[in-house]
PDB file of N, CA and C in Angstrom:
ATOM      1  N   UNK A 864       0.813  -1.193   0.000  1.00  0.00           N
ATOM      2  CA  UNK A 864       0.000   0.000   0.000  1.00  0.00           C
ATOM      3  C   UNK A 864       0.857   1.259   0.000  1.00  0.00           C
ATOM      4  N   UNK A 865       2.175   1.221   0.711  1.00  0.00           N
ATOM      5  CA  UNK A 865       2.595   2.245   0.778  1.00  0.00           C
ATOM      6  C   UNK A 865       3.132   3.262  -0.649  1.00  0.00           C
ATOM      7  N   UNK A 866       3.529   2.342  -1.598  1.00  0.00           N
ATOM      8  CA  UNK A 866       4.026   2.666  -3.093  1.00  0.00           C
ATOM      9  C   UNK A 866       2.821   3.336  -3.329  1.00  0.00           C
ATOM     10  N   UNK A 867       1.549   2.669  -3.613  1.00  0.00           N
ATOM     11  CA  UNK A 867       0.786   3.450  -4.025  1.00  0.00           C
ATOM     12  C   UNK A 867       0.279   4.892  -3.307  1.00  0.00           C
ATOM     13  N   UNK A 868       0.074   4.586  -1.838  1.00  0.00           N
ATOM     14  CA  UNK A 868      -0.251   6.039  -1.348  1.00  0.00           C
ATOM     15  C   UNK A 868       0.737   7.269  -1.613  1.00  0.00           C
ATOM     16  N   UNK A 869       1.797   6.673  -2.017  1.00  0.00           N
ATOM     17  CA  UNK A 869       2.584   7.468  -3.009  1.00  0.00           C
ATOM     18  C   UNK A 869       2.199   8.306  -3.718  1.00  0.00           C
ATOM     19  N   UNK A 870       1.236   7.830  -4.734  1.00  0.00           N
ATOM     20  CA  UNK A 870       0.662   8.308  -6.070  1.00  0.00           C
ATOM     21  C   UNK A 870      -1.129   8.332  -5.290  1.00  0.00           C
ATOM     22  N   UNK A 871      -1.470   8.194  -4.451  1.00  0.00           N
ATOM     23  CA  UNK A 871      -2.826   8.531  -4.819  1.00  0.00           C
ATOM     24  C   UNK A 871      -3.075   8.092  -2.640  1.00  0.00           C
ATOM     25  N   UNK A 872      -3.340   9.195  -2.371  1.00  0.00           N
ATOM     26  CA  UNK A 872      -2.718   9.055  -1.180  1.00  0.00           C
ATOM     27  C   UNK A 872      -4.015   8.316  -0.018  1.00  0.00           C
ATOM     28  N   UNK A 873      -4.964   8.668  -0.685  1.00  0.00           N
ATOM     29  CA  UNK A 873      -6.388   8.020  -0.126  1.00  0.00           C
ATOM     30  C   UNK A 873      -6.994   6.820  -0.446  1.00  0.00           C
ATOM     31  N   UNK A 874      -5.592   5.652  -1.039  1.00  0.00           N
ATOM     32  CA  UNK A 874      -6.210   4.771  -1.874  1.00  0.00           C
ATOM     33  C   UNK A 874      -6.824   3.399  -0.868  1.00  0.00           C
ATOM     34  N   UNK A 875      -6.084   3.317   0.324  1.00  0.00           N
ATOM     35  CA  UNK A 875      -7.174   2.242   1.345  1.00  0.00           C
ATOM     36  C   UNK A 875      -8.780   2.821   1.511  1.00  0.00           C
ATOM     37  N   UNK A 876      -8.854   4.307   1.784  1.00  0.00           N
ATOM     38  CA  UNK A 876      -9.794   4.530   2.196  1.00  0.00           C
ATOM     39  C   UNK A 876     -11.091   4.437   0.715  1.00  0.00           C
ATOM     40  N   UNK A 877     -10.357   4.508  -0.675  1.00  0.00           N
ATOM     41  CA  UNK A 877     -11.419   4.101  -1.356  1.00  0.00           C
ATOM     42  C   UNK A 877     -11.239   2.644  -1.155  1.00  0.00           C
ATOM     43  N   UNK A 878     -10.578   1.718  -1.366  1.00  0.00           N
ATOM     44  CA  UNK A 878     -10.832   0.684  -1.623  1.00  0.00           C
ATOM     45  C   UNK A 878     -11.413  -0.173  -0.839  1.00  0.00           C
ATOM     46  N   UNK A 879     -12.121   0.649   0.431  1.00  0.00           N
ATOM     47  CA  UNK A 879     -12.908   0.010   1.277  1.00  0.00           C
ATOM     48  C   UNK A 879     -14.758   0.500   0.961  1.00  0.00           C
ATOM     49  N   UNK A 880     -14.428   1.772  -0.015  1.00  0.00           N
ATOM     50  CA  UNK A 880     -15.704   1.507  -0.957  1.00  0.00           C
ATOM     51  C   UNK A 880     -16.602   1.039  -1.201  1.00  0.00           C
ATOM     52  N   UNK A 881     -17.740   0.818  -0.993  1.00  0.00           N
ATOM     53  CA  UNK A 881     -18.825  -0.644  -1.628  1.00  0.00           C
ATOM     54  C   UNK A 881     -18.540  -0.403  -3.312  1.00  0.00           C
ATOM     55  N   UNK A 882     -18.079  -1.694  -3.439  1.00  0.00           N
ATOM     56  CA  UNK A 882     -18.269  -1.722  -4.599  1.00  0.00           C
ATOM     57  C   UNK A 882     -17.143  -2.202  -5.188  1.00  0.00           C
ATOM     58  N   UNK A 883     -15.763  -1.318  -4.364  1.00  0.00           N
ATOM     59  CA  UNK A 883     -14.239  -1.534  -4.985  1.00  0.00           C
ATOM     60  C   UNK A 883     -13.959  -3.123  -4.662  1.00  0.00           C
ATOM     61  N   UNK A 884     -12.958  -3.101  -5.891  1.00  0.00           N
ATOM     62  CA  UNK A 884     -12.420  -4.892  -5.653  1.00  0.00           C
ATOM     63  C   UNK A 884     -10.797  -4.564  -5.905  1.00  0.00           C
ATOM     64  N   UNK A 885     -10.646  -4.971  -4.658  1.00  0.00           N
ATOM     65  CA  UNK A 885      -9.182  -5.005  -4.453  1.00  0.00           C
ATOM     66  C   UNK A 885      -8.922  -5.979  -4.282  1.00  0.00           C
ATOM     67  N   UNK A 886      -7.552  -6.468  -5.729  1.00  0.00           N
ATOM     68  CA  UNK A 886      -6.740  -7.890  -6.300  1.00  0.00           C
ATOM     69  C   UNK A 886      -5.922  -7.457  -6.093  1.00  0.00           C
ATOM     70  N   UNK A 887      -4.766  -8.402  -5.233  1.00  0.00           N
ATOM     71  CA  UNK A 887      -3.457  -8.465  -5.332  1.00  0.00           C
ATOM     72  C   UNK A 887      -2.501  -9.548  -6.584  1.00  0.00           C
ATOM     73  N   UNK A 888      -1.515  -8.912  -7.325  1.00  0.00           N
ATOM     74  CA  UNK A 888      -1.005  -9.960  -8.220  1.00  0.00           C
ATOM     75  C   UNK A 888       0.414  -9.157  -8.166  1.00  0.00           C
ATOM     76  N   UNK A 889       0.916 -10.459  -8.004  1.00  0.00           N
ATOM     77  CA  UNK A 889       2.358 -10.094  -7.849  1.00  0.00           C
ATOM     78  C   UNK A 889       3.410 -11.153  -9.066  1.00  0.00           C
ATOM     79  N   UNK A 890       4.510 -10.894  -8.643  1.00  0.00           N
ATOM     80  CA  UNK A 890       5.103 -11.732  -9.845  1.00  0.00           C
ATOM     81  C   UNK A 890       4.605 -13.308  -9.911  1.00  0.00           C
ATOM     82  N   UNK A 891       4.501 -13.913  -8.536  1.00  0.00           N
ATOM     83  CA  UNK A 891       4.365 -14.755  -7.984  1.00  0.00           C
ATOM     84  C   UNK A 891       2.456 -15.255  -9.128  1.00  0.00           C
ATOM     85  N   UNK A 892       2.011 -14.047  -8.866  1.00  0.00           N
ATOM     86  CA  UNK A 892       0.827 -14.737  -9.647  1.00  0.00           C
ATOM     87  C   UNK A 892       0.993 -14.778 -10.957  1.00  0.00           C
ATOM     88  N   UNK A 893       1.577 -14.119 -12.025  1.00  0.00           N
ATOM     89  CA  UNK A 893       2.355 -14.211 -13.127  1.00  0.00           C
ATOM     90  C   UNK A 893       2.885 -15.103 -13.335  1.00  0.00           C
ATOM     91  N   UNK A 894       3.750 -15.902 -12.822  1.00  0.00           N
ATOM     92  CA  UNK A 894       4.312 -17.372 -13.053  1.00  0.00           C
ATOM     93  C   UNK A 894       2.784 -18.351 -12.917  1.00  0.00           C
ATOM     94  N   UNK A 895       2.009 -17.926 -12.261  1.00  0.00           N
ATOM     95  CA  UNK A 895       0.948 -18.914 -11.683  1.00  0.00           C
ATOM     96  C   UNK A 895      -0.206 -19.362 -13.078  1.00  0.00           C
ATOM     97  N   UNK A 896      -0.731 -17.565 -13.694  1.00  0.00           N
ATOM     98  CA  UNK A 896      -2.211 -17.316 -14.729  1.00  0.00           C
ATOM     99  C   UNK A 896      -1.563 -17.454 -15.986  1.00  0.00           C
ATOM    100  N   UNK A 897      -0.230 -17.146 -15.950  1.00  0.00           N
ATOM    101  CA  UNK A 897       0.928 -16.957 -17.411  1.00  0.00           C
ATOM    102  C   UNK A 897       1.259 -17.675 -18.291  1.00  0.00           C
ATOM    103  N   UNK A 898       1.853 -18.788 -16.402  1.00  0.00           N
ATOM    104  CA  UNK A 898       3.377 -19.803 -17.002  1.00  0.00           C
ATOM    105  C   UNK A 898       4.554 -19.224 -17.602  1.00  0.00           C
ATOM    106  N   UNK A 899       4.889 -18.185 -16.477  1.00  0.00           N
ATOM    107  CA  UNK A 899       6.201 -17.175 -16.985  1.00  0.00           C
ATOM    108  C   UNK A 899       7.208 -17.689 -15.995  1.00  0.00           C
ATOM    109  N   UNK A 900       8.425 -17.603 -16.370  1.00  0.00           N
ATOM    110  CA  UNK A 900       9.263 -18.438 -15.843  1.00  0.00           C
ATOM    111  C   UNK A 900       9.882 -17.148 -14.287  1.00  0.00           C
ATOM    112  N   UNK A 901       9.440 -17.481 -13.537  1.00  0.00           N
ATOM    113  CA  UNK A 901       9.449 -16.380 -12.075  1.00  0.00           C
ATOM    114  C   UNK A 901       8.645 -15.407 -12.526  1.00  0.00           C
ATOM    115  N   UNK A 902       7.658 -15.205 -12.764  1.00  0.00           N
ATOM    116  CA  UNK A 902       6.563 -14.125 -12.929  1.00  0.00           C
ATOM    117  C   UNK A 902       7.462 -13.495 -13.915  1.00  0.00           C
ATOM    118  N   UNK A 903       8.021 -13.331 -14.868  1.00  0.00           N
ATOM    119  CA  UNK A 903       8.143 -12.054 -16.034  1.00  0.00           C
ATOM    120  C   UNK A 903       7.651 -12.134 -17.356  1.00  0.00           C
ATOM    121  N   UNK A 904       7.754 -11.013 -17.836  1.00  0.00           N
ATOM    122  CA  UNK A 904       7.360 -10.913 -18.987  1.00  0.00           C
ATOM    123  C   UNK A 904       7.697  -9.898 -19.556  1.00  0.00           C
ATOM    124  N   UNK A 905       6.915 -10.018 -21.496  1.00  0.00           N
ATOM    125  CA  UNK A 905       7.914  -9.219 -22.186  1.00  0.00           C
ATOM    126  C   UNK A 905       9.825  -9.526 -22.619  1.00  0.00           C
ATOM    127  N   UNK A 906      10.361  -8.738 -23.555  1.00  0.00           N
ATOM    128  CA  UNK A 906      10.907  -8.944 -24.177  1.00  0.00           C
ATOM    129  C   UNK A 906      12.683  -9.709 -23.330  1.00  0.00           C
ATOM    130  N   UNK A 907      13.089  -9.878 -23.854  1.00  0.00           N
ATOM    131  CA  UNK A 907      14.639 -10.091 -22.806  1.00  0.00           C
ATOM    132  C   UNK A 907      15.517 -10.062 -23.599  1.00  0.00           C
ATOM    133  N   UNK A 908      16.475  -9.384 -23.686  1.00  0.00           N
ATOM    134  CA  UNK A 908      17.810  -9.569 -24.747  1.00  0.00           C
ATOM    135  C   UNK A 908      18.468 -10.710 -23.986  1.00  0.00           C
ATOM    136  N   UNK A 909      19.422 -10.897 -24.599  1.00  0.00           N
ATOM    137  CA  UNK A 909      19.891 -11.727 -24.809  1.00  0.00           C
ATOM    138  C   UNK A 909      21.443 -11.273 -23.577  1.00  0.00           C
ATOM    139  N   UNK A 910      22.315 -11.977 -23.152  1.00  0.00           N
ATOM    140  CA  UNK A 910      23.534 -11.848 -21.992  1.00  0.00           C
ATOM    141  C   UNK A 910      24.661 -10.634 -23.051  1.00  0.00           C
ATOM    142  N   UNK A 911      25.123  -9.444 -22.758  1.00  0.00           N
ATOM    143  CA  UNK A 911      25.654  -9.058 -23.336  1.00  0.00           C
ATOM    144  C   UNK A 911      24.921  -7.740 -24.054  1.00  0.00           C
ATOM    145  N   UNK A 912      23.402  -7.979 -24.677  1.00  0.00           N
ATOM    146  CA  UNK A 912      22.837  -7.345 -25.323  1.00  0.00           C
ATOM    147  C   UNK A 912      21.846  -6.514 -24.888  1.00  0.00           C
ATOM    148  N   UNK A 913      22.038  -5.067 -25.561  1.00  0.00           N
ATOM    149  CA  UNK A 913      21.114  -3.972 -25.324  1.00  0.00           C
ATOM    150  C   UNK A 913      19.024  -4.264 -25.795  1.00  0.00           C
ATOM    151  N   UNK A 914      18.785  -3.471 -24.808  1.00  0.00           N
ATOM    152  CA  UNK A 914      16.903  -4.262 -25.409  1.00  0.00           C
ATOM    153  C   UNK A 914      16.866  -3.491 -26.650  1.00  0.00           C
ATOM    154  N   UNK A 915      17.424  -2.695 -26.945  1.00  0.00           N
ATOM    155  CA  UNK A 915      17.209  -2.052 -28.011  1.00  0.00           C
ATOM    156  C   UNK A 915      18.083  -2.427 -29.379  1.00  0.00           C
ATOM    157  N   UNK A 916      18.371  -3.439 -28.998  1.00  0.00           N
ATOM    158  CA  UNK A 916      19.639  -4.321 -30.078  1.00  0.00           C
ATOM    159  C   UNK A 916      18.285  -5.672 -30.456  1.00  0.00           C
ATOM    160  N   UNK A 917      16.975  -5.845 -29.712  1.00  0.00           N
ATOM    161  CA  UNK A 917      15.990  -6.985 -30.147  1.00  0.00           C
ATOM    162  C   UNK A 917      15.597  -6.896 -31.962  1.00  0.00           C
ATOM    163  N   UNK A 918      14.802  -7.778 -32.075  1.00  0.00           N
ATOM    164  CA  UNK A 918      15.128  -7.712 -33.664  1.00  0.00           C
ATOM    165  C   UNK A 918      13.340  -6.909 -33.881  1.00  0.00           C
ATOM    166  N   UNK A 919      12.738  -7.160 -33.302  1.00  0.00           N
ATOM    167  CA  UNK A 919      11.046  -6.639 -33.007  1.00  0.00           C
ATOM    168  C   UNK A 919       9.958  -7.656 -33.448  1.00  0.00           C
ATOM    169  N   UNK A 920       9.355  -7.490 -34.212  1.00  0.00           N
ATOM    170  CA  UNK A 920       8.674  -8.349 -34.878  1.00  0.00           C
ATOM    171  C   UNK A 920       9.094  -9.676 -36.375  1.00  0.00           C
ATOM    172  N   UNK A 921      10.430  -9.021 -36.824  1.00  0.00           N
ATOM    173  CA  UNK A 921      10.635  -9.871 -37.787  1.00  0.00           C
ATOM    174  C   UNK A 921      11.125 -11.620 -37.372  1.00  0.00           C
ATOM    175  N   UNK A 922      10.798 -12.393 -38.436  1.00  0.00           N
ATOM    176  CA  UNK A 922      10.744 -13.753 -38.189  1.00  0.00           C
ATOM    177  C   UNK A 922      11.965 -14.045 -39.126  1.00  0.00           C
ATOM    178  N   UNK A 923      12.816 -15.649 -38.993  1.00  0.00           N
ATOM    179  CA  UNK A 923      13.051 -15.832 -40.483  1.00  0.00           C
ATOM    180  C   UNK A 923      12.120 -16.075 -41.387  1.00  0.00           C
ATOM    181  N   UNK A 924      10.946 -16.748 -41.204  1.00  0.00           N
ATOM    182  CA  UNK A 924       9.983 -16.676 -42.583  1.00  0.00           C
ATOM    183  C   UNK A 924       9.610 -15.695 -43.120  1.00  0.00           C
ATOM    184  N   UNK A 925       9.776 -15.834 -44.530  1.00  0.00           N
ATOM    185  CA  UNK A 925       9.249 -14.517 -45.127  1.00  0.00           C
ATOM    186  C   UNK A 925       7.772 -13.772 -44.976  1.00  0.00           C
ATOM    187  N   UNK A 926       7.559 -13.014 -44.706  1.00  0.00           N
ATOM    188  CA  UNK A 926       5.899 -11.959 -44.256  1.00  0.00           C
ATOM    189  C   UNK A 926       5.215 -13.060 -43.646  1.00  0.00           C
ATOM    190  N   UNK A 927       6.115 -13.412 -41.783  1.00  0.00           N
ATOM    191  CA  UNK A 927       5.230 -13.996 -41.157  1.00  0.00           C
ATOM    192  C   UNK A 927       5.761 -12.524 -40.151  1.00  0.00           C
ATOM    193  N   UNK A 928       5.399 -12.531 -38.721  1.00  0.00           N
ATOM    194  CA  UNK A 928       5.441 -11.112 -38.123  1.00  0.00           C
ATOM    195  C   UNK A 928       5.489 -12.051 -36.516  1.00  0.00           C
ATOM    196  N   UNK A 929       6.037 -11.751 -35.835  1.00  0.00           N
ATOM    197  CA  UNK A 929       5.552 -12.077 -34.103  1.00  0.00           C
ATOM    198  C   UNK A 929       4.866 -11.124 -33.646  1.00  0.00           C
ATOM    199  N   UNK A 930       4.274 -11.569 -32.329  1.00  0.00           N
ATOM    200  CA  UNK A 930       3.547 -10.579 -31.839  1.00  0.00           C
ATOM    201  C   UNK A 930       3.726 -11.059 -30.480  1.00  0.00           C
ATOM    202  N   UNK A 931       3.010  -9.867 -29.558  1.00  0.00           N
ATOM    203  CA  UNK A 931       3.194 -10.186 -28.366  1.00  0.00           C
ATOM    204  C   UNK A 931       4.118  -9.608 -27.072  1.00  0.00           C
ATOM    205  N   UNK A 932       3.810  -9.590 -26.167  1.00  0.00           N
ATOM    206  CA  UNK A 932       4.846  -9.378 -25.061  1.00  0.00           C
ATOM    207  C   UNK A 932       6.171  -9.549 -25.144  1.00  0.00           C
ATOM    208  N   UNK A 933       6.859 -10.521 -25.720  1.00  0.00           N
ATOM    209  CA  UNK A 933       8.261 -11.510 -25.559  1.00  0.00           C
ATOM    210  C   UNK A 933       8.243 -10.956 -27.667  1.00  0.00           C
ATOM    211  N   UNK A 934       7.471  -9.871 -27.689  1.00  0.00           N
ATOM    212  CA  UNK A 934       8.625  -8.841 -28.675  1.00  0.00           C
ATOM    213  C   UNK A 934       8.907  -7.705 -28.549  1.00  0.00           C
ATOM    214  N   UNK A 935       9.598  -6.825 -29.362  1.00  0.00           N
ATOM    215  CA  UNK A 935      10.191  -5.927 -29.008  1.00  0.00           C
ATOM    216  C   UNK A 935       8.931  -4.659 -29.636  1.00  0.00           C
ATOM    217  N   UNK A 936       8.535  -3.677 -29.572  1.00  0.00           N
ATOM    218  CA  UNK A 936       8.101  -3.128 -28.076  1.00  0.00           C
ATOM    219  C   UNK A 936       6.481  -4.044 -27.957  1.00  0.00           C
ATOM    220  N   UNK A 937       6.589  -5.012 -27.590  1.00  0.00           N
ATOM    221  CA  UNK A 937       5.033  -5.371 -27.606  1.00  0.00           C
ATOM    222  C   UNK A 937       5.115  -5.851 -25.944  1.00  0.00           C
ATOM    223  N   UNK A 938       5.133  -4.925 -25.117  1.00  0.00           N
ATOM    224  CA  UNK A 938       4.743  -5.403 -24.165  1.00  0.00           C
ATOM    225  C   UNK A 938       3.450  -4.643 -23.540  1.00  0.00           C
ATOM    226  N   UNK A 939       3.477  -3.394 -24.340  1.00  0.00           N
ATOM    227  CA  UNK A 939       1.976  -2.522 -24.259  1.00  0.00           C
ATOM    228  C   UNK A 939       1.931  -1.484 -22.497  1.00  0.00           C
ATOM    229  N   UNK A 940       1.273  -1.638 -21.976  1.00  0.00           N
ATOM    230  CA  UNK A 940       1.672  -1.263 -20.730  1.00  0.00           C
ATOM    231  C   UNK A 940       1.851  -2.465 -19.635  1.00  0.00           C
ATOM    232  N   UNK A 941       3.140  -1.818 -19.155  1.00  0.00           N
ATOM    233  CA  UNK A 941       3.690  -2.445 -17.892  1.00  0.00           C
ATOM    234  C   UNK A 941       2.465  -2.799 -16.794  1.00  0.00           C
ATOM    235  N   UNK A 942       2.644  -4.268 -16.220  1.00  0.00           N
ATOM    236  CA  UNK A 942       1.666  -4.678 -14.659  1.00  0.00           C
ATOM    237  C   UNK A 942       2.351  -3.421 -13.677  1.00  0.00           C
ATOM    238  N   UNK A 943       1.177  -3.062 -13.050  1.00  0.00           N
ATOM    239  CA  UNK A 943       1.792  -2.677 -11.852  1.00  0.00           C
ATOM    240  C   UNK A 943       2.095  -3.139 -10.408  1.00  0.00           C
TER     241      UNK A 943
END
């Protein structure tokens, strides 16, 4: 709680709300709903290599495309 009262400083007192639904998910549940190897996700270079050295969407097959988290920038917005 404390990170967030950070950014929004009354956030227990809404989330005791009628109505609010307060979920906890942590990396821990990410490995769990995912099957991510220790809760992560999104792209990973490689030992040595910059994320910005990833190749993005291209495949070796010709006009096939990846998609997804685990490409380069497809991870969309970050979990918080």
């Amino acid at each position: 709680w404390k990170a967030i009262e950070c950014v929004i400083p009354d956030v227990r007192e809404r989330s005791k709300r009628e109505g609010s639904v307060v979920l906890t998910g942590t990396p821990l549940t990410h490995r769990r709903y995912n099957q991510r190897f220790r809760g992560t996700y999104g792209p990973g270079p490689a030992p040595g290599k910059e994320i910005w050295e990833l190749s993005g969407a291209s495949t070796p097959i010709k006009n096939l495309l990846a998609c997804g988290d685990t490409t380069f920038p497809g991870i969309g917005l970050p979990g918080v």
